[in-house]
Structure formats: structure tokens, C-alpha cells
PDB file of C-alpha atoms and ligand atoms in Angstrom:
ATOM      1  CA  MET K   1      76.183 142.891 -25.785  1.00  0.00           C
ATOM      2  CA  LYS K   2      77.136 143.820 -22.288  1.00  0.00           C
ATOM      3  CA  GLU K   3      80.776 143.727 -21.335  1.00  0.00           C
ATOM      4  CA  LYS K   4      81.789 140.643 -19.413  1.00  0.00           C
ATOM      5  CA  ARG K   5      82.192 141.199 -15.693  1.00  0.00           C
ATOM      6  CA  GLN K   6      85.550 140.573 -14.154  1.00  0.00           C
ATOM      7  CA  TYR K   7      85.210 138.043 -11.337  1.00  0.00           C
ATOM      8  CA  THR K   8      87.575 137.515  -8.403  1.00  0.00           C
ATOM      9  CA  VAL K   9      87.578 133.758  -8.828  1.00  0.00           C
ATOM     10  CA  VAL K  10      88.505 132.855 -12.406  1.00  0.00           C
ATOM     11  CA  LYS K  11      89.187 129.274 -13.546  1.00  0.00           C
ATOM     12  CA  SER K  12      89.495 127.474 -16.850  1.00  0.00           C
ATOM     13  CA  GLU K  13      86.726 125.155 -17.996  1.00  0.00           C
ATOM     14  CA  ASP K  14      89.015 122.179 -17.234  1.00  0.00           C
ATOM     15  CA  GLU K  15      89.652 123.423 -13.709  1.00  0.00           C
ATOM     16  CA  TRP K  16      85.925 123.854 -13.077  1.00  0.00           C
ATOM     17  CA  LYS K  17      85.251 120.359 -14.421  1.00  0.00           C
ATOM     18  CA  THR K  18      87.790 118.923 -11.997  1.00  0.00           C
ATOM     19  CA  LEU K  19      86.466 120.922  -9.078  1.00  0.00           C
ATOM     20  CA  LEU K  20      82.741 120.385  -9.572  1.00  0.00           C
ATOM     21  CA  THR K  21      80.467 117.392 -10.021  1.00  0.00           C
ATOM     22  CA  ASP K  22      78.931 117.002 -13.499  1.00  0.00           C
ATOM     23  CA  GLU K  23      75.618 118.412 -12.260  1.00  0.00           C
ATOM     24  CA  GLN K  24      77.277 121.365 -10.479  1.00  0.00           C
ATOM     25  CA  TYR K  25      79.274 122.139 -13.608  1.00  0.00           C
ATOM     26  CA  ARG K  26      76.206 121.959 -15.837  1.00  0.00           C
ATOM     27  CA  VAL K  27      74.248 124.329 -13.584  1.00  0.00           C
ATOM     28  CA  LEU K  28      76.927 126.746 -12.345  1.00  0.00           C
ATOM     29  CA  ARG K  29      79.072 127.071 -15.455  1.00  0.00           C
ATOM     30  CA  LYS K  30      76.593 126.230 -18.244  1.00  0.00           C
ATOM     31  CA  LYS K  31      73.530 127.927 -16.741  1.00  0.00           C
ATOM     32  CA  GLY K  32      71.667 124.660 -16.482  1.00  0.00           C
ATOM     33  CA  THR K  33      68.623 123.996 -14.334  1.00  0.00           C
ATOM     34  CA  GLU K  34      68.176 120.972 -12.127  1.00  0.00           C
ATOM     35  CA  ARG K  35      64.915 119.126 -12.455  1.00  0.00           C
ATOM     36  CA  PRO K  36      62.298 120.528 -10.042  1.00  0.00           C
ATOM     37  CA  PHE K  37      61.712 118.707  -6.744  1.00  0.00           C
ATOM     38  CA  THR K  38      64.966 116.752  -7.112  1.00  0.00           C
ATOM     39  CA  GLY K  39      67.503 119.080  -5.509  1.00  0.00           C
ATOM     40  CA  GLU K  40      69.203 118.323  -2.227  1.00  0.00           C
ATOM     41  CA  TYR K  41      67.956 121.524  -0.549  1.00  0.00           C
ATOM     42  CA  ASP K  42      64.437 121.847  -1.957  1.00  0.00           C
ATOM     43  CA  HIS K  43      62.892 120.545   1.254  1.00  0.00           C
ATOM     44  CA  PHE K  44      65.719 121.190   3.656  1.00  0.00           C
ATOM     45  CA  PHE K  45      65.316 123.631   6.526  1.00  0.00           C
ATOM     46  CA  GLU K  46      68.274 123.311   8.903  1.00  0.00           C
ATOM     47  CA  ASP K  47      69.794 126.409  10.519  1.00  0.00           C
ATOM     48  CA  GLY K  48      72.908 127.587   8.746  1.00  0.00           C
ATOM     49  CA  VAL K  49      74.382 129.344   5.759  1.00  0.00           C
ATOM     50  CA  TYR K  50      74.342 128.484   2.065  1.00  0.00           C
ATOM     51  CA  VAL K  51      77.590 129.129   0.230  1.00  0.00           C
ATOM     52  CA  CYS K  52      78.395 129.032  -3.491  1.00  0.00           C
ATOM     53  CA  ALA K  53      79.293 125.474  -4.523  1.00  0.00           C
ATOM     54  CA  GLY K  54      81.830 126.957  -6.937  1.00  0.00           C
ATOM     55  CA  CYS K  55      83.835 129.361  -4.790  1.00  0.00           C
ATOM     56  CA  GLY K  56      82.496 129.180  -1.236  1.00  0.00           C
ATOM     57  CA  GLN K  57      81.195 132.730  -1.016  1.00  0.00           C
ATOM     58  CA  GLN K  58      78.342 133.032   1.494  1.00  0.00           C
ATOM     59  CA  LEU K  59      75.095 133.693  -0.403  1.00  0.00           C
ATOM     60  CA  PHE K  60      72.000 133.018   1.710  1.00  0.00           C
ATOM     61  CA  THR K  61      71.051 132.223   5.300  1.00  0.00           C
ATOM     62  CA  SER K  62      68.515 129.643   6.393  1.00  0.00           C
ATOM     63  CA  THR K  63      66.437 132.423   7.990  1.00  0.00           C
ATOM     64  CA  SER K  64      65.655 133.816   4.524  1.00  0.00           C
ATOM     65  CA  LYS K  65      64.665 130.412   3.117  1.00  0.00           C
ATOM     66  CA  PHE K  66      61.041 129.519   2.556  1.00  0.00           C
ATOM     67  CA  ASP K  67      59.063 126.755   0.913  1.00  0.00           C
ATOM     68  CA  SER K  68      57.872 128.226  -2.370  1.00  0.00           C
ATOM     69  CA  GLY K  69      56.416 124.968  -3.627  1.00  0.00           C
ATOM     70  CA  CYS K  70      58.065 125.580  -6.997  1.00  0.00           C
ATOM     71  CA  GLY K  71      60.517 122.696  -6.730  1.00  0.00           C
ATOM     72  CA  TRP K  72      63.710 124.601  -6.002  1.00  0.00           C
ATOM     73  CA  PRO K  73      65.138 126.209  -2.862  1.00  0.00           C
ATOM     74  CA  ALA K  74      63.759 129.739  -2.436  1.00  0.00           C
ATOM     75  CA  PHE K  75      65.074 132.679  -0.452  1.00  0.00           C
ATOM     76  CA  ASP K  76      63.671 136.171   0.066  1.00  0.00           C
ATOM     77  CA  ARG K  77      67.003 138.011   0.171  1.00  0.00           C
ATOM     78  CA  GLU K  78      70.741 137.591  -0.271  1.00  0.00           C
ATOM     79  CA  ILE K  79      72.953 137.376   2.812  1.00  0.00           C
ATOM     80  CA  GLU K  80      74.505 140.767   2.129  1.00  0.00           C
ATOM     81  CA  LYS K  81      74.301 143.363  -0.621  1.00  0.00           C
ATOM     82  CA  GLY K  82      76.830 142.664  -3.358  1.00  0.00           C
ATOM     83  CA  THR K  83      76.947 138.886  -3.071  1.00  0.00           C
ATOM     84  CA  ILE K  84      74.625 138.393  -6.043  1.00  0.00           C
ATOM     85  CA  ASP K  85      74.989 139.751  -9.573  1.00  0.00           C
ATOM     86  CA  TYR K  86      71.942 140.286 -11.752  1.00  0.00           C
ATOM     87  CA  GLU K  87      71.688 139.794 -15.513  1.00  0.00           C
ATOM     88  CA  THR K  88      68.747 140.017 -17.872  1.00  0.00           C
ATOM     89  CA  ASP K  89      68.011 136.593 -19.308  1.00  0.00           C
ATOM     90  CA  GLN K  90      65.876 136.528 -22.455  1.00  0.00           C
ATOM     91  CA  GLY K  91      66.143 132.788 -23.030  1.00  0.00           C
ATOM     92  CA  PHE K  92      63.232 130.434 -23.643  1.00  0.00           C
ATOM     93  CA  GLY K  93      60.972 133.273 -24.858  1.00  0.00           C
ATOM     94  CA  MET K  94      60.829 134.888 -21.402  1.00  0.00           C
ATOM     95  CA  VAL K  95      62.455 137.912 -19.834  1.00  0.00           C
ATOM     96  CA  ARG K  96      63.828 136.911 -16.465  1.00  0.00           C
ATOM     97  CA  THR K  97      66.482 138.143 -14.093  1.00  0.00           C
ATOM     98  CA  GLU K  98      69.310 135.681 -13.782  1.00  0.00           C
ATOM     99  CA  ILE K  99      71.197 135.579 -10.479  1.00  0.00           C
ATOM    100  CA  LEU K 100      74.906 134.793 -10.298  1.00  0.00           C
ATOM    101  CA  CYS K 101      77.531 134.542  -7.578  1.00  0.00           C
ATOM    102  CA  SER K 102      79.345 137.889  -7.591  1.00  0.00           C
ATOM    103  CA  LYS K 103      82.689 136.261  -6.820  1.00  0.00           C
ATOM    104  CA  CYS K 104      82.934 133.490  -9.448  1.00  0.00           C
ATOM    105  CA  GLY K 105      80.063 134.279 -11.839  1.00  0.00           C
ATOM    106  CA  GLY K 106      78.462 130.903 -11.181  1.00  0.00           C
ATOM    107  CA  HIS K 107      74.835 130.621 -12.282  1.00  0.00           C
ATOM    108  CA  LEU K 108      72.498 130.288  -9.288  1.00  0.00           C
ATOM    109  CA  GLY K 109      69.015 130.612 -10.767  1.00  0.00           C
ATOM    110  CA  HIS K 110      66.578 133.494 -11.197  1.00  0.00           C
ATOM    111  CA  VAL K 111      64.874 136.074  -9.010  1.00  0.00           C
ATOM    112  CA  PHE K 112      61.170 136.862  -9.283  1.00  0.00           C
ATOM    113  CA  ASP K 113      59.088 139.639  -7.718  1.00  0.00           C
ATOM    114  CA  ASP K 114      56.303 137.410  -6.440  1.00  0.00           C
ATOM    115  CA  GLY K 115      57.836 136.580  -3.064  1.00  0.00           C
ATOM    116  CA  PRO K 116      55.517 136.177  -0.065  1.00  0.00           C
ATOM    117  CA  THR K 117      57.555 138.200   2.455  1.00  0.00           C
ATOM    118  CA  GLU K 118      58.128 141.943   2.869  1.00  0.00           C
ATOM    119  CA  THR K 119      61.042 141.913   0.394  1.00  0.00           C
ATOM    120  CA  GLY K 120      58.689 140.731  -2.352  1.00  0.00           C
ATOM    121  CA  ASN K 121      61.563 138.764  -3.821  1.00  0.00           C
ATOM    122  CA  ARG K 122      61.771 135.071  -4.548  1.00  0.00           C
ATOM    123  CA  PHE K 123      65.311 133.953  -5.291  1.00  0.00           C
ATOM    124  CA  CYS K 124      64.775 130.614  -6.991  1.00  0.00           C
ATOM    125  CA  VAL K 125      68.078 128.781  -6.669  1.00  0.00           C
ATOM    126  CA  ASN K 126      69.387 125.431  -7.864  1.00  0.00           C
ATOM    127  CA  SER K 127      70.497 123.161  -5.037  1.00  0.00           C
ATOM    128  CA  ALA K 128      73.453 122.200  -7.218  1.00  0.00           C
ATOM    129  CA  SER K 129      74.773 125.772  -6.985  1.00  0.00           C
ATOM    130  CA  LEU K 130      74.754 125.704  -3.185  1.00  0.00           C
ATOM    131  CA  LYS K 131      76.500 124.051  -0.304  1.00  0.00           C
ATOM    132  CA  PHE K 132      74.970 124.137   3.156  1.00  0.00           C
ATOM    133  CA  LYS K 133      77.175 124.947   6.150  1.00  0.00           C
ATOM    134  CA  GLN K 134      76.010 124.586   9.739  1.00  0.00           C
TER     135      GLN K 134
HETATM  136 FE1   FE N   1      80.827 131.574  -6.449  1.00  0.00          FE
END
């Protein structure tokens, strides 16, 4: 087992439950996945910045967002190096790369290498993990 990362924003489970909606808590803190095509930002393309719904750290900009057709918001890069942590996820009989907020450890989704832009990356993110700011 890998050693647990030390995050800047650390809260108890009770504090997170108070702070987040049930769906945000399930996704961010319990590594849940929202049902495809249901998230608030799946088909949302306003200009602005997406921050972590748990701690407010800036994660993605609208300029990196694209319509992947997979049912979740997709981005081709993080806003700045170091804002996303990567973990190997071997759940559900697959090997995937989990993406987490580097400040609070909140689960965001997964990153895949089949992106359509020059980065080749497709950050597949739950809407519940994000908050849009104009
Ligand atoms: Fe966070």
C-alpha cells in the first residue's frame, strides 16, 4: 500500500458531510460516480473556471473543456501543474488513473489517454466534484 498523502485541507467525515451535499460527499469523499448524462456541467460551456466543490481550489478552465460524449464533463488539461494528484485505481477489474484535488484529496474522476486535442488527455470529471465560477 502506498502511504497516504498529506493534504492541506483536512476535515473529519462529519465536517465534510455538513459542508457538502449528499451527492458531492458520495463522489468527492467516497469516490463515487454520478450517473452519466445527469451532471450539471456535462453540457455546459460558459466561459469561466471550475473549482473543487470541496475546497475551492481552481482545477480547470472552460477553454480546456470539450464535449467528449461520454456523459461527464471532460477537459484536456488541468489549470496548472500540481493541482491534480494521480493514483492508480484497480477497481472494477480495470486499471485506471484516478484524479484527485491536490489540496483536499477529493475524488474528481479519471484521466484517459484518448483525448482528441494535442495533450492527448481526457480528464473525465464528475460535475458533483466541481463548482463553476464566472
Ligand atoms: Fe479540493
